[in-house]
């Protein structure tokens, strides 16, 4: 599991997720089992092309197993060469302090474009439908929506993380390590590369599983829970605590519910991006790479129920603010596309 994924788990909420998914059930597909209901334009994209249980099962195996294993065959030798040539990257120093850090960071980031390519090939060749239907029913990528979600969620996730650490009662020491030149350079690089990473993760863990489960079962609630379960199971580790699994599940459920409600993937991408940049650029655990933040925690802070609870509060606040701003505009976009 990458550090950014850990970050994502610590900064998602469940309360909004539960209520949102329940509310989204009213917008489920009329073609699924049970009483007829108005369609959800985004989830209905999963029924385009080939959409049987077998097809989506094969697609998930390719995305979660074949693509990462294939990517390792490409990235592994490059990583070994980089370490032999430049030395191992040092997680405790600024990204731009050594060539090894820059090369190590870029190699770590190389997985995410490969994953996007893998999803693209699965959707185009196996499901035989347009790739952009994973992003939105209008088949567009709205960077303004990503930016809006990012701006709203960044202060919320930062404050909720700090509040959770305080409420957990863990002894915490913050070291002020701000280096303006390196931080700005890292932020500029991160905004581009972390956007690619956030898009990749949301395509893999939200878009494809959400639309796939919905195409087979026809229930938005089940689709959201299914995507959250897949996200949690994929990040299994013997070292994980119950708090970690709870955080993983509610993170996945929140992002899935957000996507169902918005009928687009961009808001979840913006939230994911805010999660990553908050911990990478503002407050960092010692083992987290790649750039020096503003404040660094002297000791690692583990997941706690307090962090889960404060993340829930942040998610609820985000939900209210985001959909108060965008609710009508999102509905108009869907209607103008002739999809609802």
Tab-separated table of C-alpha atoms in Angstrom:
chain	number	residue	atom	x	y	z
A	1	UNK	CA	0.000	0.000	0.000
A	2	UNK	CA	1.404	3.411	-0.937
A	3	UNK	CA	1.712	6.248	1.543
A	4	UNK	CA	-0.865	8.234	-0.370
A	5	UNK	CA	-3.342	5.417	-0.036
A	6	UNK	CA	-2.766	5.450	3.722
A	7	UNK	CA	-3.439	9.146	3.599
A	8	UNK	CA	-6.634	8.569	1.698
A	9	UNK	CA	-7.859	6.150	4.315
A	10	UNK	CA	-7.266	8.606	7.121
A	11	UNK	CA	-9.146	11.404	5.441
A	12	UNK	CA	-12.452	9.963	4.305
A	13	UNK	CA	-15.745	9.834	6.144
A	14	UNK	CA	-18.419	7.294	6.755
A	15	UNK	CA	-21.411	9.254	7.979
A	16	UNK	CA	-21.767	11.109	4.724
A	17	UNK	CA	-21.079	7.891	2.894
A	18	UNK	CA	-23.888	5.983	4.517
A	19	UNK	CA	-26.492	8.676	4.072
A	20	UNK	CA	-25.294	9.468	0.587
A	21	UNK	CA	-25.397	5.909	-0.615
A	22	UNK	CA	-28.846	5.459	0.828
A	23	UNK	CA	-29.999	8.595	-0.898
A	24	UNK	CA	-28.383	7.491	-4.105
A	25	UNK	CA	-30.378	4.296	-4.085
A	26	UNK	CA	-33.331	6.349	-5.212
A	27	UNK	CA	-31.439	7.123	-8.373
A	28	UNK	CA	-30.577	3.537	-9.195
A	29	UNK	CA	-31.086	1.922	-12.552
A	30	UNK	CA	-34.601	0.894	-13.492
A	31	UNK	CA	-33.162	-2.119	-15.263
A	32	UNK	CA	-31.878	-3.760	-12.073
A	33	UNK	CA	-33.707	-6.107	-9.746
A	34	UNK	CA	-36.494	-4.791	-7.541
A	35	UNK	CA	-38.842	-1.822	-8.021
A	36	UNK	CA	-38.167	0.473	-10.950
A	37	UNK	CA	-36.346	3.716	-10.118
A	38	UNK	CA	-34.933	6.662	-12.064
A	39	UNK	CA	-31.631	5.809	-13.710
A	40	UNK	CA	-28.231	7.007	-12.566
A	41	UNK	CA	-26.477	8.266	-15.673
A	42	UNK	CA	-22.971	7.504	-14.399
A	43	UNK	CA	-23.678	3.987	-13.173
A	44	UNK	CA	-25.638	3.182	-16.338
A	45	UNK	CA	-22.419	3.662	-18.322
A	46	UNK	CA	-21.328	0.311	-16.930
A	47	UNK	CA	-24.043	-1.409	-18.955
A	48	UNK	CA	-22.674	-0.226	-22.276
A	49	UNK	CA	-20.787	-2.737	-24.388
A	50	UNK	CA	-20.099	-6.126	-22.835
A	51	UNK	CA	-21.214	-6.079	-19.200
A	52	UNK	CA	-21.813	-9.628	-17.983
A	53	UNK	CA	-20.608	-10.999	-14.652
A	54	UNK	CA	-17.883	-12.970	-16.422
A	55	UNK	CA	-16.620	-9.949	-18.354
A	56	UNK	CA	-16.376	-7.749	-15.266
A	57	UNK	CA	-14.834	-10.591	-13.258
A	58	UNK	CA	-12.095	-10.972	-15.861
A	59	UNK	CA	-11.663	-7.197	-15.978
A	60	UNK	CA	-11.145	-6.959	-12.221
A	61	UNK	CA	-8.591	-9.775	-12.276
A	62	UNK	CA	-6.649	-8.040	-15.047
A	63	UNK	CA	-6.737	-4.636	-13.335
A	64	UNK	CA	-5.870	-5.811	-9.814
A	65	UNK	CA	-3.495	-8.665	-10.586
A	66	UNK	CA	-2.206	-8.817	-14.139
A	67	UNK	CA	-1.476	-5.096	-14.587
A	68	UNK	CA	0.458	-4.654	-11.295
A	69	UNK	CA	2.474	-7.818	-11.920
A	70	UNK	CA	3.248	-6.693	-15.458
A	71	UNK	CA	4.190	-3.228	-14.261
A	72	UNK	CA	6.572	-4.734	-11.713
A	73	UNK	CA	8.428	-6.481	-14.524
A	74	UNK	CA	9.000	-3.102	-16.153
A	75	UNK	CA	9.569	-0.923	-13.082
A	76	UNK	CA	11.604	-3.442	-11.044
A	77	UNK	CA	14.713	-3.529	-13.266
A	78	UNK	CA	14.597	0.256	-13.671
A	79	UNK	CA	14.420	0.674	-9.894
A	80	UNK	CA	17.368	-1.686	-9.378
A	81	UNK	CA	19.391	0.239	-11.949
A	82	UNK	CA	18.521	3.565	-10.300
A	83	UNK	CA	19.571	2.339	-6.838
A	84	UNK	CA	22.856	0.962	-8.204
A	85	UNK	CA	23.505	4.204	-10.060
A	86	UNK	CA	22.266	6.891	-7.667
A	87	UNK	CA	21.840	5.087	-4.347
A	88	UNK	CA	18.675	4.452	-2.369
A	89	UNK	CA	16.336	7.452	-1.913
A	90	UNK	CA	16.210	8.904	1.598
A	91	UNK	CA	12.652	9.404	2.877
A	92	UNK	CA	13.864	11.777	5.585
A	93	UNK	CA	15.200	14.513	3.323
A	94	UNK	CA	13.779	16.913	0.787
A	95	UNK	CA	12.880	15.453	-2.594
A	96	UNK	CA	15.317	17.773	-4.353
A	97	UNK	CA	18.208	17.153	-1.964
A	98	UNK	CA	19.617	14.238	-3.963
A	99	UNK	CA	19.320	12.785	-7.445
A	100	UNK	CA	18.367	9.465	-5.818
A	101	UNK	CA	15.293	11.041	-4.263
A	102	UNK	CA	14.088	12.533	-7.520
A	103	UNK	CA	14.645	9.310	-9.463
A	104	UNK	CA	13.082	7.184	-6.705
A	105	UNK	CA	10.000	9.381	-6.593
A	106	UNK	CA	9.530	9.293	-10.365
A	107	UNK	CA	9.915	5.504	-10.429
A	108	UNK	CA	7.316	5.161	-7.673
A	109	UNK	CA	4.954	7.392	-9.659
A	110	UNK	CA	5.500	5.362	-12.849
A	111	UNK	CA	3.037	2.713	-11.670
A	112	UNK	CA	0.055	5.008	-11.954
A	113	UNK	CA	0.182	5.844	-15.693
A	114	UNK	CA	0.652	2.110	-16.315
A	115	UNK	CA	-2.458	1.399	-14.258
A	116	UNK	CA	-4.439	3.982	-16.213
A	117	UNK	CA	-3.281	2.329	-19.432
A	118	UNK	CA	-4.344	-1.060	-18.079
A	119	UNK	CA	-7.829	0.214	-17.234
A	120	UNK	CA	-8.056	1.861	-20.661
A	121	UNK	CA	-7.240	-1.390	-22.446
A	122	UNK	CA	-9.680	-3.408	-20.317
A	123	UNK	CA	-12.550	-1.001	-20.950
A	124	UNK	CA	-11.853	-0.610	-24.668
A	125	UNK	CA	-10.958	-4.201	-25.576
A	126	UNK	CA	-12.816	-6.305	-23.012
A	127	UNK	CA	-15.871	-4.208	-22.177
A	128	UNK	CA	-15.863	-2.595	-25.629
A	129	UNK	CA	-17.070	0.827	-24.571
A	130	UNK	CA	-15.530	4.326	-24.478
A	131	UNK	CA	-12.901	4.800	-21.773
A	132	UNK	CA	-14.212	8.229	-20.797
A	133	UNK	CA	-17.490	6.684	-19.626
A	134	UNK	CA	-15.524	5.802	-16.486
A	135	UNK	CA	-15.099	9.529	-15.805
A	136	UNK	CA	-18.554	10.884	-16.568
A	137	UNK	CA	-21.679	10.189	-18.641
A	138	UNK	CA	-20.779	13.248	-20.725
A	139	UNK	CA	-17.422	11.575	-21.506
A	140	UNK	CA	-15.470	14.634	-20.371
A	141	UNK	CA	-12.933	15.318	-17.614
A	142	UNK	CA	-13.883	18.509	-15.756
A	143	UNK	CA	-10.768	19.905	-14.060
A	144	UNK	CA	-12.869	22.682	-12.495
A	145	UNK	CA	-14.798	20.084	-10.487
A	146	UNK	CA	-11.533	18.458	-9.427
A	147	UNK	CA	-10.227	21.851	-8.347
A	148	UNK	CA	-13.378	22.775	-6.450
A	149	UNK	CA	-13.414	19.500	-4.505
A	150	UNK	CA	-9.703	19.920	-3.808
A	151	UNK	CA	-10.037	23.470	-2.479
A	152	UNK	CA	-12.980	22.580	-0.227
A	153	UNK	CA	-11.472	19.377	1.157
A	154	UNK	CA	-7.827	20.391	1.687
A	155	UNK	CA	-8.398	22.514	4.836
A	156	UNK	CA	-10.978	20.037	6.125
A	157	UNK	CA	-8.726	16.998	5.842
A	158	UNK	CA	-5.769	18.844	7.344
A	159	UNK	CA	-7.715	20.095	10.352
A	160	UNK	CA	-9.490	16.769	10.844
A	161	UNK	CA	-6.180	14.890	10.837
A	162	UNK	CA	-4.684	17.226	13.436
A	163	UNK	CA	-7.845	17.030	15.548
A	164	UNK	CA	-7.857	13.245	15.353
A	165	UNK	CA	-4.247	13.036	16.495
A	166	UNK	CA	-5.026	15.340	19.432
A	167	UNK	CA	-8.195	13.478	20.418
A	168	UNK	CA	-6.388	10.138	20.311
A	169	UNK	CA	-4.156	11.402	23.102
A	170	UNK	CA	-1.002	10.241	21.387
A	171	UNK	CA	2.199	12.039	22.377
A	172	UNK	CA	3.008	14.098	19.325
A	173	UNK	CA	5.871	16.422	18.517
A	174	UNK	CA	5.766	18.630	15.421
A	175	UNK	CA	8.998	19.910	13.939
A	176	UNK	CA	8.809	23.005	11.740
A	177	UNK	CA	10.890	22.036	8.701
A	178	UNK	CA	9.543	24.401	6.060
A	179	UNK	CA	11.969	25.127	3.210
A	180	UNK	CA	10.181	27.528	0.832
A	181	UNK	CA	12.121	26.800	-2.360
A	182	UNK	CA	11.976	23.006	-2.049
A	183	UNK	CA	8.380	23.031	-0.822
A	184	UNK	CA	7.135	25.164	-3.730
A	185	UNK	CA	9.046	23.054	-6.242
A	186	UNK	CA	7.701	19.864	-4.674
A	187	UNK	CA	4.182	21.252	-4.647
A	188	UNK	CA	4.381	22.193	-8.334
A	189	UNK	CA	5.622	18.713	-9.227
A	190	UNK	CA	3.118	17.093	-6.896
A	191	UNK	CA	0.105	18.897	-8.314
A	192	UNK	CA	0.794	17.261	-11.671
A	193	UNK	CA	1.978	13.816	-10.602
A	194	UNK	CA	-0.435	13.435	-7.699
A	195	UNK	CA	-3.285	14.381	-10.006
A	196	UNK	CA	-2.260	11.469	-12.242
A	197	UNK	CA	-1.998	9.220	-9.194
A	198	UNK	CA	-5.384	10.282	-7.801
A	199	UNK	CA	-7.026	9.776	-11.200
A	200	UNK	CA	-5.445	6.330	-11.485
A	201	UNK	CA	-6.595	5.239	-8.025
A	202	UNK	CA	-10.141	6.474	-8.559
A	203	UNK	CA	-10.399	4.718	-11.920
A	204	UNK	CA	-9.114	1.476	-10.400
A	205	UNK	CA	-10.824	1.465	-7.006
A	206	UNK	CA	-13.996	3.433	-7.687
A	207	UNK	CA	-15.012	3.803	-11.312
A	208	UNK	CA	-14.550	0.295	-12.694
A	209	UNK	CA	-15.771	-1.637	-9.605
A	210	UNK	CA	-18.706	0.748	-9.092
A	211	UNK	CA	-19.981	0.457	-12.636
A	212	UNK	CA	-19.205	-3.247	-12.778
A	213	UNK	CA	-21.082	-4.218	-9.616
A	214	UNK	CA	-23.989	-1.986	-10.615
A	215	UNK	CA	-24.141	-3.457	-14.122
A	216	UNK	CA	-24.519	-6.929	-12.618
A	217	UNK	CA	-26.699	-6.215	-9.574
A	218	UNK	CA	-28.472	-2.953	-10.404
A	219	UNK	CA	-28.375	-1.422	-6.915
A	220	UNK	CA	-26.371	1.761	-6.177
A	221	UNK	CA	-26.073	0.850	-2.492
A	222	UNK	CA	-24.645	-2.569	-3.264
A	223	UNK	CA	-22.324	-1.089	-5.897
A	224	UNK	CA	-20.913	1.441	-3.426
A	225	UNK	CA	-20.456	-1.131	-0.672
A	226	UNK	CA	-18.936	-3.586	-3.142
A	227	UNK	CA	-16.401	-1.021	-4.332
A	228	UNK	CA	-15.524	-0.197	-0.702
A	229	UNK	CA	-15.021	-3.868	0.136
A	230	UNK	CA	-12.769	-4.362	-2.894
A	231	UNK	CA	-10.722	-1.312	-1.864
A	232	UNK	CA	-10.345	-2.620	1.696
A	233	UNK	CA	-9.412	-6.152	0.700
A	234	UNK	CA	-6.851	-4.979	-1.837
A	235	UNK	CA	-4.973	-3.194	0.957
A	236	UNK	CA	-4.814	-6.234	3.242
A	237	UNK	CA	-1.754	-6.435	5.454
A	238	UNK	CA	-1.077	-8.585	8.527
A	239	UNK	CA	0.023	-5.382	10.253
A	240	UNK	CA	-3.344	-3.677	9.742
A	241	UNK	CA	-5.459	-3.014	12.819
A	242	UNK	CA	-9.287	-2.975	12.989
A	243	UNK	CA	-9.061	0.820	12.928
A	244	UNK	CA	-7.087	0.619	9.682
A	245	UNK	CA	-9.671	-1.607	8.020
A	246	UNK	CA	-12.499	0.615	9.242
A	247	UNK	CA	-10.686	3.616	7.797
A	248	UNK	CA	-10.106	1.835	4.500
A	249	UNK	CA	-13.747	0.828	4.236
A	250	UNK	CA	-15.217	4.228	5.048
A	251	UNK	CA	-12.712	5.917	2.730
A	252	UNK	CA	-13.836	3.708	-0.128
A	253	UNK	CA	-17.500	4.096	0.761
A	254	UNK	CA	-17.252	7.875	0.955
A	255	UNK	CA	-15.540	8.153	-2.426
A	256	UNK	CA	-18.003	5.725	-3.995
A	257	UNK	CA	-21.025	7.551	-2.565
A	258	UNK	CA	-19.605	10.868	-3.726
A	259	UNK	CA	-19.246	9.495	-7.248
A	260	UNK	CA	-22.774	8.055	-7.260
A	261	UNK	CA	-24.292	11.290	-5.973
A	262	UNK	CA	-22.334	13.552	-8.347
A	263	UNK	CA	-22.723	11.083	-11.244
A	264	UNK	CA	-19.116	11.907	-12.110
A	265	UNK	CA	-15.685	10.754	-10.919
A	266	UNK	CA	-13.979	14.166	-10.717
A	267	UNK	CA	-15.153	15.124	-7.184
A	268	UNK	CA	-13.648	11.915	-5.781
A	269	UNK	CA	-10.425	12.660	-7.656
A	270	UNK	CA	-10.306	16.140	-6.100
A	271	UNK	CA	-10.846	14.732	-2.601
A	272	UNK	CA	-8.128	12.124	-3.187
A	273	UNK	CA	-5.732	14.807	-4.398
A	274	UNK	CA	-6.417	16.914	-1.290
A	275	UNK	CA	-5.728	13.886	0.922
A	276	UNK	CA	-2.357	13.281	-0.668
A	277	UNK	CA	-1.130	16.852	-0.792
A	278	UNK	CA	-2.240	17.479	2.790
A	279	UNK	CA	0.075	14.870	4.245
A	280	UNK	CA	2.828	15.128	1.672
A	281	UNK	CA	3.112	18.903	1.688
A	282	UNK	CA	1.635	20.154	4.980
A	283	UNK	CA	1.962	17.503	7.707
A	284	UNK	CA	4.016	14.341	7.282
A	285	UNK	CA	4.735	11.135	9.118
A	286	UNK	CA	8.498	10.449	9.140
A	287	UNK	CA	8.304	7.496	6.760
A	288	UNK	CA	6.238	9.271	4.124
A	289	UNK	CA	7.906	10.404	0.900
A	290	UNK	CA	8.774	12.311	-1.153
A	291	UNK	CA	9.000	16.011	-0.177
A	292	UNK	CA	9.742	17.945	2.983
A	293	UNK	CA	6.463	19.318	4.372
A	294	UNK	CA	5.755	22.414	6.452
A	295	UNK	CA	5.566	20.400	9.686
A	296	UNK	CA	6.986	16.930	10.218
A	297	UNK	CA	5.797	14.593	12.962
A	298	UNK	CA	8.729	13.479	15.094
A	299	UNK	CA	7.211	9.998	15.533
A	300	UNK	CA	4.818	8.018	13.327
A	301	UNK	CA	1.141	8.293	14.213
A	302	UNK	CA	-0.951	5.164	13.788
A	303	UNK	CA	-4.581	4.944	12.754
A	304	UNK	CA	-7.074	5.450	15.591
A	305	UNK	CA	-10.838	5.602	16.050
A	306	UNK	CA	-10.430	9.301	16.793
A	307	UNK	CA	-8.906	9.839	13.340
A	308	UNK	CA	-11.755	7.895	11.762
A	309	UNK	CA	-14.311	9.981	13.676
A	310	UNK	CA	-12.789	13.350	12.762
A	311	UNK	CA	-12.529	12.239	9.138
A	312	UNK	CA	-16.257	11.486	9.200
A	313	UNK	CA	-16.929	15.027	10.391
A	314	UNK	CA	-14.745	16.421	7.607
A	315	UNK	CA	-16.624	14.321	5.048
A	316	UNK	CA	-20.021	15.512	6.276
A	317	UNK	CA	-18.956	19.146	6.092
A	318	UNK	CA	-17.488	18.611	2.631
A	319	UNK	CA	-20.656	16.877	1.424
A	320	UNK	CA	-22.905	19.721	2.533
A	321	UNK	CA	-20.692	22.483	1.138
A	322	UNK	CA	-19.805	20.786	-2.144
A	323	UNK	CA	-23.332	19.810	-3.142
A	324	UNK	CA	-24.776	23.123	-2.019
A	325	UNK	CA	-22.408	24.762	-4.506
A	326	UNK	CA	-22.641	22.246	-7.340
A	327	UNK	CA	-25.923	20.380	-6.931
A	328	UNK	CA	-28.001	22.211	-9.525
A	329	UNK	CA	-25.105	22.641	-11.923
A	330	UNK	CA	-24.361	18.896	-11.865
A	331	UNK	CA	-28.027	18.094	-12.487
A	332	UNK	CA	-28.107	20.508	-15.445
A	333	UNK	CA	-24.992	18.924	-16.927
A	334	UNK	CA	-26.567	15.481	-16.825
A	335	UNK	CA	-29.861	16.688	-18.294
A	336	UNK	CA	-28.143	18.593	-21.078
A	337	UNK	CA	-26.324	15.422	-22.019
A	338	UNK	CA	-29.702	13.767	-22.464
A	339	UNK	CA	-28.894	11.187	-19.826
A	340	UNK	CA	-31.548	11.703	-17.147
